[in-house]
PDB file of C-alpha atoms in Angstrom:
ATOM      1  CA  UNK A 170     -66.902   1.701 -36.984  1.00  0.00           C
ATOM      2  CA  UNK A 171     -68.907   2.437 -40.143  1.00  0.00           C
ATOM      3  CA  UNK A 172     -71.635  -0.057 -39.161  1.00  0.00           C
ATOM      4  CA  UNK A 173     -72.114   1.406 -35.669  1.00  0.00           C
ATOM      5  CA  UNK A 174     -74.592   4.177 -34.884  1.00  0.00           C
ATOM      6  CA  UNK A 175     -73.716   4.366 -31.179  1.00  0.00           C
ATOM      7  CA  UNK A 176     -70.650   3.034 -29.376  1.00  0.00           C
ATOM      8  CA  UNK A 177     -70.378   3.584 -25.616  1.00  0.00           C
ATOM      9  CA  UNK A 178     -67.274   2.428 -23.746  1.00  0.00           C
ATOM     10  CA  UNK A 179     -66.555   2.530 -20.002  1.00  0.00           C
ATOM     11  CA  UNK A 180     -69.139   5.212 -19.260  1.00  0.00           C
ATOM     12  CA  UNK A 181     -69.527   6.349 -15.622  1.00  0.00           C
ATOM     13  CA  UNK A 182     -71.394   9.291 -14.118  1.00  0.00           C
ATOM     14  CA  UNK A 183     -72.250  10.682 -10.698  1.00  0.00           C
ATOM     15  CA  UNK A 184     -74.293  13.531  -9.248  1.00  0.00           C
ATOM     16  CA  UNK A 185     -72.053  14.624  -6.402  1.00  0.00           C
ATOM     17  CA  UNK A 186     -71.804  11.649  -4.072  1.00  0.00           C
ATOM     18  CA  UNK A 187     -74.601   9.776  -5.871  1.00  0.00           C
ATOM     19  CA  UNK A 188     -72.947   7.285  -8.228  1.00  0.00           C
ATOM     20  CA  UNK A 189     -75.457   6.560 -11.020  1.00  0.00           C
ATOM     21  CA  UNK A 190     -73.650   4.760 -13.863  1.00  0.00           C
ATOM     22  CA  UNK A 191     -70.580   2.576 -13.619  1.00  0.00           C
ATOM     23  CA  UNK A 192     -68.495   1.310 -16.543  1.00  0.00           C
ATOM     24  CA  UNK A 193     -71.356   1.089 -19.050  1.00  0.00           C
ATOM     25  CA  UNK A 194     -70.426  -0.308 -22.457  1.00  0.00           C
ATOM     26  CA  UNK A 195     -72.968  -0.917 -25.214  1.00  0.00           C
ATOM     27  CA  UNK A 196     -73.427  -0.460 -28.931  1.00  0.00           C
ATOM     28  CA  UNK A 197     -76.228   0.102 -31.422  1.00  0.00           C
ATOM     29  CA  UNK A 198     -75.522  -1.047 -34.952  1.00  0.00           C
ATOM     30  CA  UNK A 199     -76.780   0.782 -38.022  1.00  0.00           C
ATOM     31  CA  UNK A 200     -80.461   0.002 -38.443  1.00  0.00           C
ATOM     32  CA  UNK A 201     -80.571  -1.918 -35.161  1.00  0.00           C
ATOM     33  CA  UNK A 202     -83.317  -1.697 -32.529  1.00  0.00           C
ATOM     34  CA  UNK A 203     -81.755  -1.970 -29.059  1.00  0.00           C
ATOM     35  CA  UNK A 204     -83.570  -1.812 -25.728  1.00  0.00           C
ATOM     36  CA  UNK A 205     -82.431  -1.224 -22.158  1.00  0.00           C
ATOM     37  CA  UNK A 206     -84.355  -2.697 -19.232  1.00  0.00           C
ATOM     38  CA  UNK A 207     -83.512  -2.199 -15.592  1.00  0.00           C
ATOM     39  CA  UNK A 208     -84.899  -1.376 -12.160  1.00  0.00           C
ATOM     40  CA  UNK A 209     -86.404   2.030 -11.479  1.00  0.00           C
ATOM     41  CA  UNK A 210     -83.766   4.631 -10.693  1.00  0.00           C
ATOM     42  CA  UNK A 211     -80.973   2.710 -12.388  1.00  0.00           C
ATOM     43  CA  UNK A 212     -79.835   5.662 -14.470  1.00  0.00           C
ATOM     44  CA  UNK A 213     -81.381   4.860 -17.833  1.00  0.00           C
ATOM     45  CA  UNK A 214     -82.642   8.410 -18.357  1.00  0.00           C
ATOM     46  CA  UNK A 215     -79.288   9.797 -17.216  1.00  0.00           C
ATOM     47  CA  UNK A 216     -77.687   7.681 -19.929  1.00  0.00           C
ATOM     48  CA  UNK A 217     -79.903   9.373 -22.520  1.00  0.00           C
ATOM     49  CA  UNK A 218     -78.911  12.794 -21.200  1.00  0.00           C
ATOM     50  CA  UNK A 219     -75.277  11.811 -21.659  1.00  0.00           C
ATOM     51  CA  UNK A 220     -75.856  10.502 -25.184  1.00  0.00           C
ATOM     52  CA  UNK A 221     -77.763  13.675 -26.075  1.00  0.00           C
ATOM     53  CA  UNK A 222     -74.949  15.885 -24.804  1.00  0.00           C
ATOM     54  CA  UNK A 223     -76.967  17.464 -21.986  1.00  0.00           C
ATOM     55  CA  UNK A 224     -74.421  16.006 -19.571  1.00  0.00           C
ATOM     56  CA  UNK A 225     -70.735  15.169 -19.952  1.00  0.00           C
ATOM     57  CA  UNK A 226     -69.666  11.818 -18.480  1.00  0.00           C
ATOM     58  CA  UNK A 227     -67.158  11.637 -15.647  1.00  0.00           C
ATOM     59  CA  UNK A 228     -65.312   8.882 -17.492  1.00  0.00           C
ATOM     60  CA  UNK A 229     -65.759   6.912 -20.688  1.00  0.00           C
ATOM     61  CA  UNK A 230     -66.500   7.709 -24.302  1.00  0.00           C
ATOM     62  CA  UNK A 231     -69.578   8.113 -26.457  1.00  0.00           C
ATOM     63  CA  UNK A 232     -69.233   7.644 -30.199  1.00  0.00           C
ATOM     64  CA  UNK A 233     -72.055   8.514 -32.605  1.00  0.00           C
ATOM     65  CA  UNK A 234     -71.621   7.522 -36.241  1.00  0.00           C
ATOM     66  CA  UNK A 235     -67.924   7.015 -35.574  1.00  0.00           C
ATOM     67  CA  UNK A 236     -67.324  10.497 -34.140  1.00  0.00           C
ATOM     68  CA  UNK A 237     -66.461  11.429 -30.560  1.00  0.00           C
ATOM     69  CA  UNK A 238     -69.693  12.779 -29.035  1.00  0.00           C
ATOM     70  CA  UNK A 239     -69.023  13.473 -25.336  1.00  0.00           C
ATOM     71  CA  UNK A 240     -70.909  16.667 -24.434  1.00  0.00           C
ATOM     72  CA  UNK A 241     -72.070  17.294 -28.013  1.00  0.00           C
ATOM     73  CA  UNK A 242     -75.701  18.182 -28.635  1.00  0.00           C
ATOM     74  CA  UNK A 243     -77.895  17.872 -31.701  1.00  0.00           C
ATOM     75  CA  UNK A 244     -76.609  14.472 -32.849  1.00  0.00           C
ATOM     76  CA  UNK A 245     -79.681  12.361 -32.033  1.00  0.00           C
ATOM     77  CA  UNK A 246     -83.431  12.337 -32.391  1.00  0.00           C
ATOM     78  CA  UNK A 247     -85.160  12.088 -29.010  1.00  0.00           C
ATOM     79  CA  UNK A 248     -88.639  11.137 -27.821  1.00  0.00           C
ATOM     80  CA  UNK A 249     -89.401  11.582 -24.102  1.00  0.00           C
ATOM     81  CA  UNK A 250     -91.911   9.704 -21.930  1.00  0.00           C
ATOM     82  CA  UNK A 251     -94.576  12.374 -22.454  1.00  0.00           C
ATOM     83  CA  UNK A 252     -95.229  13.693 -25.989  1.00  0.00           C
ATOM     84  CA  UNK A 253     -94.205  17.237 -24.894  1.00  0.00           C
ATOM     85  CA  UNK A 254     -95.973  18.860 -27.828  1.00  0.00           C
ATOM     86  CA  UNK A 255     -96.198  22.641 -27.823  1.00  0.00           C
ATOM     87  CA  UNK A 256     -99.920  23.420 -27.351  1.00  0.00           C
ATOM     88  CA  UNK A 257     -99.834  26.681 -29.326  1.00  0.00           C
ATOM     89  CA  UNK A 258     -98.362  25.041 -32.409  1.00  0.00           C
ATOM     90  CA  UNK A 259    -100.304  22.975 -34.922  1.00  0.00           C
ATOM     91  CA  UNK A 260     -99.488  19.289 -35.365  1.00  0.00           C
ATOM     92  CA  UNK A 261     -97.527  20.051 -38.520  1.00  0.00           C
ATOM     93  CA  UNK A 262     -95.614  22.795 -36.724  1.00  0.00           C
ATOM     94  CA  UNK A 263     -94.782  20.405 -33.878  1.00  0.00           C
ATOM     95  CA  UNK A 264     -93.549  17.735 -36.278  1.00  0.00           C
ATOM     96  CA  UNK A 265     -91.121  20.102 -38.014  1.00  0.00           C
ATOM     97  CA  UNK A 266     -89.898  21.755 -34.802  1.00  0.00           C
ATOM     98  CA  UNK A 267     -86.544  19.932 -34.597  1.00  0.00           C
ATOM     99  CA  UNK A 268     -85.792  20.630 -38.255  1.00  0.00           C
ATOM    100  CA  UNK A 269     -86.834  24.249 -37.809  1.00  0.00           C
ATOM    101  CA  UNK A 270     -84.484  24.690 -34.841  1.00  0.00           C
ATOM    102  CA  UNK A 271     -81.720  23.121 -36.931  1.00  0.00           C
ATOM    103  CA  UNK A 272     -82.215  25.720 -39.644  1.00  0.00           C
ATOM    104  CA  UNK A 273     -83.766  23.494 -42.311  1.00  0.00           C
ATOM    105  CA  UNK A 274     -85.801  25.357 -44.969  1.00  0.00           C
ATOM    106  CA  UNK A 275     -89.573  25.242 -44.475  1.00  0.00           C
ATOM    107  CA  UNK A 276     -90.194  24.585 -48.168  1.00  0.00           C
ATOM    108  CA  UNK A 277     -88.751  21.077 -47.898  1.00  0.00           C
ATOM    109  CA  UNK A 278     -89.750  20.084 -44.376  1.00  0.00           C
ATOM    110  CA  UNK A 279     -93.478  20.793 -44.441  1.00  0.00           C
ATOM    111  CA  UNK A 280     -94.336  18.576 -47.442  1.00  0.00           C
ATOM    112  CA  UNK A 281     -92.248  15.839 -45.824  1.00  0.00           C
ATOM    113  CA  UNK A 282     -94.128  16.290 -42.540  1.00  0.00           C
ATOM    114  CA  UNK A 283     -97.492  16.028 -44.302  1.00  0.00           C
ATOM    115  CA  UNK A 284     -96.369  12.887 -46.148  1.00  0.00           C
ATOM    116  CA  UNK A 285     -95.347  11.221 -42.872  1.00  0.00           C
ATOM    117  CA  UNK A 286     -98.525  12.306 -41.097  1.00  0.00           C
ATOM    118  CA  UNK A 287    -100.462  10.496 -43.806  1.00  0.00           C
ATOM    119  CA  UNK A 288     -98.278   7.389 -43.419  1.00  0.00           C
ATOM    120  CA  UNK A 289     -99.033   7.167 -39.690  1.00  0.00           C
ATOM    121  CA  UNK A 290    -102.763   7.629 -40.049  1.00  0.00           C
ATOM    122  CA  UNK A 291    -102.906  11.338 -39.207  1.00  0.00           C
ATOM    123  CA  UNK A 292    -103.815  12.646 -42.644  1.00  0.00           C
ATOM    124  CA  UNK A 293    -106.102  15.652 -42.169  1.00  0.00           C
ATOM    125  CA  UNK A 294    -104.706  16.546 -38.743  1.00  0.00           C
ATOM    126  CA  UNK A 295    -101.848  18.812 -39.880  1.00  0.00           C
ATOM    127  CA  UNK A 296    -103.762  21.962 -38.878  1.00  0.00           C
ATOM    128  CA  UNK A 297    -105.122  20.522 -35.632  1.00  0.00           C
ATOM    129  CA  UNK A 298    -103.702  21.285 -32.187  1.00  0.00           C
ATOM    130  CA  UNK A 299    -102.373  18.773 -29.635  1.00  0.00           C
ATOM    131  CA  UNK A 300    -105.439  18.982 -27.349  1.00  0.00           C
ATOM    132  CA  UNK A 301    -107.594  17.777 -30.257  1.00  0.00           C
ATOM    133  CA  UNK A 302    -105.676  14.470 -30.515  1.00  0.00           C
ATOM    134  CA  UNK A 303    -105.860  11.335 -28.380  1.00  0.00           C
ATOM    135  CA  UNK A 304    -102.881  10.177 -26.316  1.00  0.00           C
ATOM    136  CA  UNK A 305    -101.836   7.608 -28.909  1.00  0.00           C
ATOM    137  CA  UNK A 306    -102.069  10.141 -31.706  1.00  0.00           C
ATOM    138  CA  UNK A 307     -99.924  12.579 -29.741  1.00  0.00           C
ATOM    139  CA  UNK A 308     -97.315   9.847 -29.277  1.00  0.00           C
ATOM    140  CA  UNK A 309     -97.210   9.341 -33.042  1.00  0.00           C
ATOM    141  CA  UNK A 310     -96.617  13.052 -33.546  1.00  0.00           C
ATOM    142  CA  UNK A 311     -93.798  13.021 -30.982  1.00  0.00           C
ATOM    143  CA  UNK A 312     -92.171  10.084 -32.748  1.00  0.00           C
ATOM    144  CA  UNK A 313     -92.435  11.803 -36.133  1.00  0.00           C
ATOM    145  CA  UNK A 314     -90.781  14.889 -34.634  1.00  0.00           C
ATOM    146  CA  UNK A 315     -87.843  12.695 -33.560  1.00  0.00           C
ATOM    147  CA  UNK A 316     -87.822  10.871 -36.898  1.00  0.00           C
ATOM    148  CA  UNK A 317     -87.804  14.047 -38.981  1.00  0.00           C
ATOM    149  CA  UNK A 318     -84.993  15.557 -36.937  1.00  0.00           C
ATOM    150  CA  UNK A 319     -82.895  13.854 -39.605  1.00  0.00           C
ATOM    151  CA  UNK A 320     -80.590  11.947 -37.256  1.00  0.00           C
ATOM    152  CA  UNK A 321     -79.651   8.310 -37.802  1.00  0.00           C
ATOM    153  CA  UNK A 322     -79.925   7.517 -34.080  1.00  0.00           C
ATOM    154  CA  UNK A 323     -83.225   7.956 -32.222  1.00  0.00           C
ATOM    155  CA  UNK A 324     -83.486   7.577 -28.443  1.00  0.00           C
ATOM    156  CA  UNK A 325     -86.923   6.657 -27.076  1.00  0.00           C
ATOM    157  CA  UNK A 326     -87.325   7.096 -23.304  1.00  0.00           C
ATOM    158  CA  UNK A 327     -90.240   4.897 -22.142  1.00  0.00           C
ATOM    159  CA  UNK A 328     -92.559   6.471 -24.729  1.00  0.00           C
ATOM    160  CA  UNK A 329     -95.512   4.152 -24.042  1.00  0.00           C
ATOM    161  CA  UNK A 330     -95.351   3.922 -20.244  1.00  0.00           C
ATOM    162  CA  UNK A 331     -98.440   6.105 -19.688  1.00  0.00           C
ATOM    163  CA  UNK A 332    -100.677   4.235 -22.156  1.00  0.00           C
ATOM    164  CA  UNK A 333    -103.179   1.530 -21.251  1.00  0.00           C
ATOM    165  CA  UNK A 334    -102.484  -2.057 -22.317  1.00  0.00           C
ATOM    166  CA  UNK A 335    -104.665  -2.009 -25.438  1.00  0.00           C
ATOM    167  CA  UNK A 336    -103.294   1.283 -26.740  1.00  0.00           C
ATOM    168  CA  UNK A 337     -99.760   0.206 -25.869  1.00  0.00           C
ATOM    169  CA  UNK A 338    -100.148  -2.944 -27.979  1.00  0.00           C
ATOM    170  CA  UNK A 339    -101.476  -0.815 -30.849  1.00  0.00           C
ATOM    171  CA  UNK A 340     -98.465   1.491 -30.563  1.00  0.00           C
ATOM    172  CA  UNK A 341     -96.085  -1.483 -30.640  1.00  0.00           C
ATOM    173  CA  UNK A 342     -97.571  -2.601 -33.947  1.00  0.00           C
ATOM    174  CA  UNK A 343     -97.472   0.928 -35.307  1.00  0.00           C
ATOM    175  CA  UNK A 344     -93.858   1.534 -34.237  1.00  0.00           C
ATOM    176  CA  UNK A 345     -92.655  -1.732 -35.766  1.00  0.00           C
ATOM    177  CA  UNK A 346     -94.433  -0.972 -39.050  1.00  0.00           C
ATOM    178  CA  UNK A 347     -92.907   2.521 -39.268  1.00  0.00           C
ATOM    179  CA  UNK A 348     -89.461   1.310 -38.233  1.00  0.00           C
ATOM    180  CA  UNK A 349     -89.525  -1.414 -40.896  1.00  0.00           C
ATOM    181  CA  UNK A 350     -90.029   1.316 -43.510  1.00  0.00           C
ATOM    182  CA  UNK A 351     -87.270   3.604 -42.266  1.00  0.00           C
ATOM    183  CA  UNK A 352     -84.809   1.404 -40.318  1.00  0.00           C
ATOM    184  CA  UNK A 353     -83.207   4.115 -38.241  1.00  0.00           C
ATOM    185  CA  UNK A 354     -81.014   3.030 -35.350  1.00  0.00           C
ATOM    186  CA  UNK A 355     -83.052   3.058 -32.138  1.00  0.00           C
ATOM    187  CA  UNK A 356     -82.105   2.945 -28.464  1.00  0.00           C
ATOM    188  CA  UNK A 357     -85.253   2.297 -26.444  1.00  0.00           C
ATOM    189  CA  UNK A 358     -85.649   2.471 -22.660  1.00  0.00           C
ATOM    190  CA  UNK A 359     -88.471   0.515 -21.011  1.00  0.00           C
ATOM    191  CA  UNK A 360     -89.437  -1.204 -17.767  1.00  0.00           C
ATOM    192  CA  UNK A 361     -91.558  -3.670 -19.725  1.00  0.00           C
ATOM    193  CA  UNK A 362     -89.666  -6.883 -20.511  1.00  0.00           C
ATOM    194  CA  UNK A 363     -92.217  -8.175 -23.015  1.00  0.00           C
ATOM    195  CA  UNK A 364     -92.128  -4.837 -24.837  1.00  0.00           C
ATOM    196  CA  UNK A 365     -88.327  -4.980 -25.062  1.00  0.00           C
ATOM    197  CA  UNK A 366     -88.337  -8.510 -26.480  1.00  0.00           C
ATOM    198  CA  UNK A 367     -91.142  -7.802 -28.934  1.00  0.00           C
ATOM    199  CA  UNK A 368     -89.501  -4.722 -30.415  1.00  0.00           C
ATOM    200  CA  UNK A 369     -85.761  -5.317 -30.190  1.00  0.00           C
ATOM    201  CA  UNK A 370     -82.830  -7.047 -31.852  1.00  0.00           C
ATOM    202  CA  UNK A 371     -80.752  -6.759 -28.667  1.00  0.00           C
ATOM    203  CA  UNK A 372     -81.654  -6.117 -25.012  1.00  0.00           C
ATOM    204  CA  UNK A 373     -79.239  -4.804 -22.379  1.00  0.00           C
ATOM    205  CA  UNK A 374     -80.136  -5.574 -18.763  1.00  0.00           C
ATOM    206  CA  UNK A 375     -78.975  -2.976 -16.225  1.00  0.00           C
ATOM    207  CA  UNK A 376     -78.342  -3.596 -12.538  1.00  0.00           C
ATOM    208  CA  UNK A 377     -79.564  -1.404  -9.729  1.00  0.00           C
ATOM    209  CA  UNK A 378     -77.768   1.878  -9.074  1.00  0.00           C
ATOM    210  CA  UNK A 379     -74.941   2.405  -9.681  1.00  0.00           C
ATOM    211  CA  UNK A 380     -75.975   0.723 -12.899  1.00  0.00           C
ATOM    212  CA  UNK A 381     -73.758  -1.435 -15.023  1.00  0.00           C
ATOM    213  CA  UNK A 382     -74.577  -3.917 -17.780  1.00  0.00           C
ATOM    214  CA  UNK A 383     -75.621  -7.190 -16.185  1.00  0.00           C
ATOM    215  CA  UNK A 384     -76.226  -9.032 -19.448  1.00  0.00           C
ATOM    216  CA  UNK A 385     -76.589  -8.483 -23.189  1.00  0.00           C
ATOM    217  CA  UNK A 386     -79.338 -10.630 -24.741  1.00  0.00           C
ATOM    218  CA  UNK A 387     -79.754 -11.153 -28.486  1.00  0.00           C
ATOM    219  CA  UNK A 388     -83.389 -11.586 -29.567  1.00  0.00           C
ATOM    220  CA  UNK A 389     -83.546 -14.386 -32.175  1.00  0.00           C
ATOM    221  CA  UNK A 390     -86.901 -13.742 -33.859  1.00  0.00           C
ATOM    222  CA  UNK A 391     -87.144 -12.828 -37.536  1.00  0.00           C
ATOM    223  CA  UNK A 392     -88.557  -9.608 -38.913  1.00  0.00           C
ATOM    224  CA  UNK A 393     -91.087  -8.384 -39.711  1.00  0.00           C
ATOM    225  CA  UNK A 394     -92.104  -9.347 -36.172  1.00  0.00           C
ATOM    226  CA  UNK A 395     -95.715 -10.086 -35.326  1.00  0.00           C
ATOM    227  CA  UNK A 396     -97.592  -9.885 -32.042  1.00  0.00           C
ATOM    228  CA  UNK A 397     -98.056 -13.671 -31.975  1.00  0.00           C
ATOM    229  CA  UNK A 398     -94.345 -14.109 -31.222  1.00  0.00           C
ATOM    230  CA  UNK A 399     -95.120 -13.553 -27.518  1.00  0.00           C
ATOM    231  CA  UNK A 400     -96.596 -17.074 -27.446  1.00  0.00           C
ATOM    232  CA  UNK A 401     -93.468 -18.683 -28.886  1.00  0.00           C
ATOM    233  CA  UNK A 402     -91.790 -20.992 -26.308  1.00  0.00           C
ATOM    234  CA  UNK A 403     -88.432 -19.296 -26.922  1.00  0.00           C
ATOM    235  CA  UNK A 404     -90.018 -15.900 -26.248  1.00  0.00           C
ATOM    236  CA  UNK A 405     -91.525 -17.203 -23.014  1.00  0.00           C
ATOM    237  CA  UNK A 406     -88.140 -18.571 -21.898  1.00  0.00           C
ATOM    238  CA  UNK A 407     -86.391 -15.286 -22.690  1.00  0.00           C
ATOM    239  CA  UNK A 408     -89.041 -13.321 -20.824  1.00  0.00           C
ATOM    240  CA  UNK A 409     -88.524 -15.553 -17.782  1.00  0.00           C
ATOM    241  CA  UNK A 410     -84.763 -15.194 -18.104  1.00  0.00           C
ATOM    242  CA  UNK A 411     -84.919 -11.396 -18.102  1.00  0.00           C
ATOM    243  CA  UNK A 412     -87.434 -11.390 -15.256  1.00  0.00           C
ATOM    244  CA  UNK A 413     -85.112 -13.566 -13.178  1.00  0.00           C
ATOM    245  CA  UNK A 414     -82.150 -11.309 -13.969  1.00  0.00           C
ATOM    246  CA  UNK A 415     -84.014  -8.195 -12.854  1.00  0.00           C
ATOM    247  CA  UNK A 416     -85.434  -9.869  -9.760  1.00  0.00           C
ATOM    248  CA  UNK A 417     -81.968 -11.003  -8.704  1.00  0.00           C
ATOM    249  CA  UNK A 418     -80.280  -7.798  -9.842  1.00  0.00           C
ATOM    250  CA  UNK A 419     -77.329  -7.101  -7.544  1.00  0.00           C
ATOM    251  CA  UNK A 420     -76.865  -3.910  -5.513  1.00  0.00           C
TER     252      UNK A 420
END
């Protein structure tokens, strides 16, 4: 479908006798922010490896921008839990890494990288090295690297899990502001229910392993979304609903 960035149907995967995913179906619309929440070890990271083409599913199909994508690499932007910046490369060099690997000309990518560094509050840090930046700043660089990979779909694998509560809240605000400007399609994995509801248009709740989709929840709040929405009675009810689903998750 032209309005779908990611379309997964009947996806299952195992590691030998360990059955990890079972009949997963989900979609991410163009410009949509979708989150997945589920118990630890429920296969959320495995799902990202399948979407990114690092693994080929046992059964089911993955469609990216309307094209069959099972086992195909290089179709998504990806941000892991840790920033994973190369310490010997400058911040600018880290930002353009994905484009560089893809063969994009340096003449066009470096000015774009510097423009985006300025937009995210890192103007003047292009020639710095990762160890000179704080954890939150490194996360911004990692997100820009995924953003500038030039793919319409970006997968974010618990990118804020290692940050303290104050910095995490700051990163939420920052991510929403940047996403409002660019509106890429995002699939976001998190263990944090409040984070999922604050950021997302749709939340998929996974069961325990072997994981399947327990429920799909549409988040009704308007955008641009502000931090105060967490006090809205509807937000509180949804947070309780998702907490109850995860607590009672079968298997």
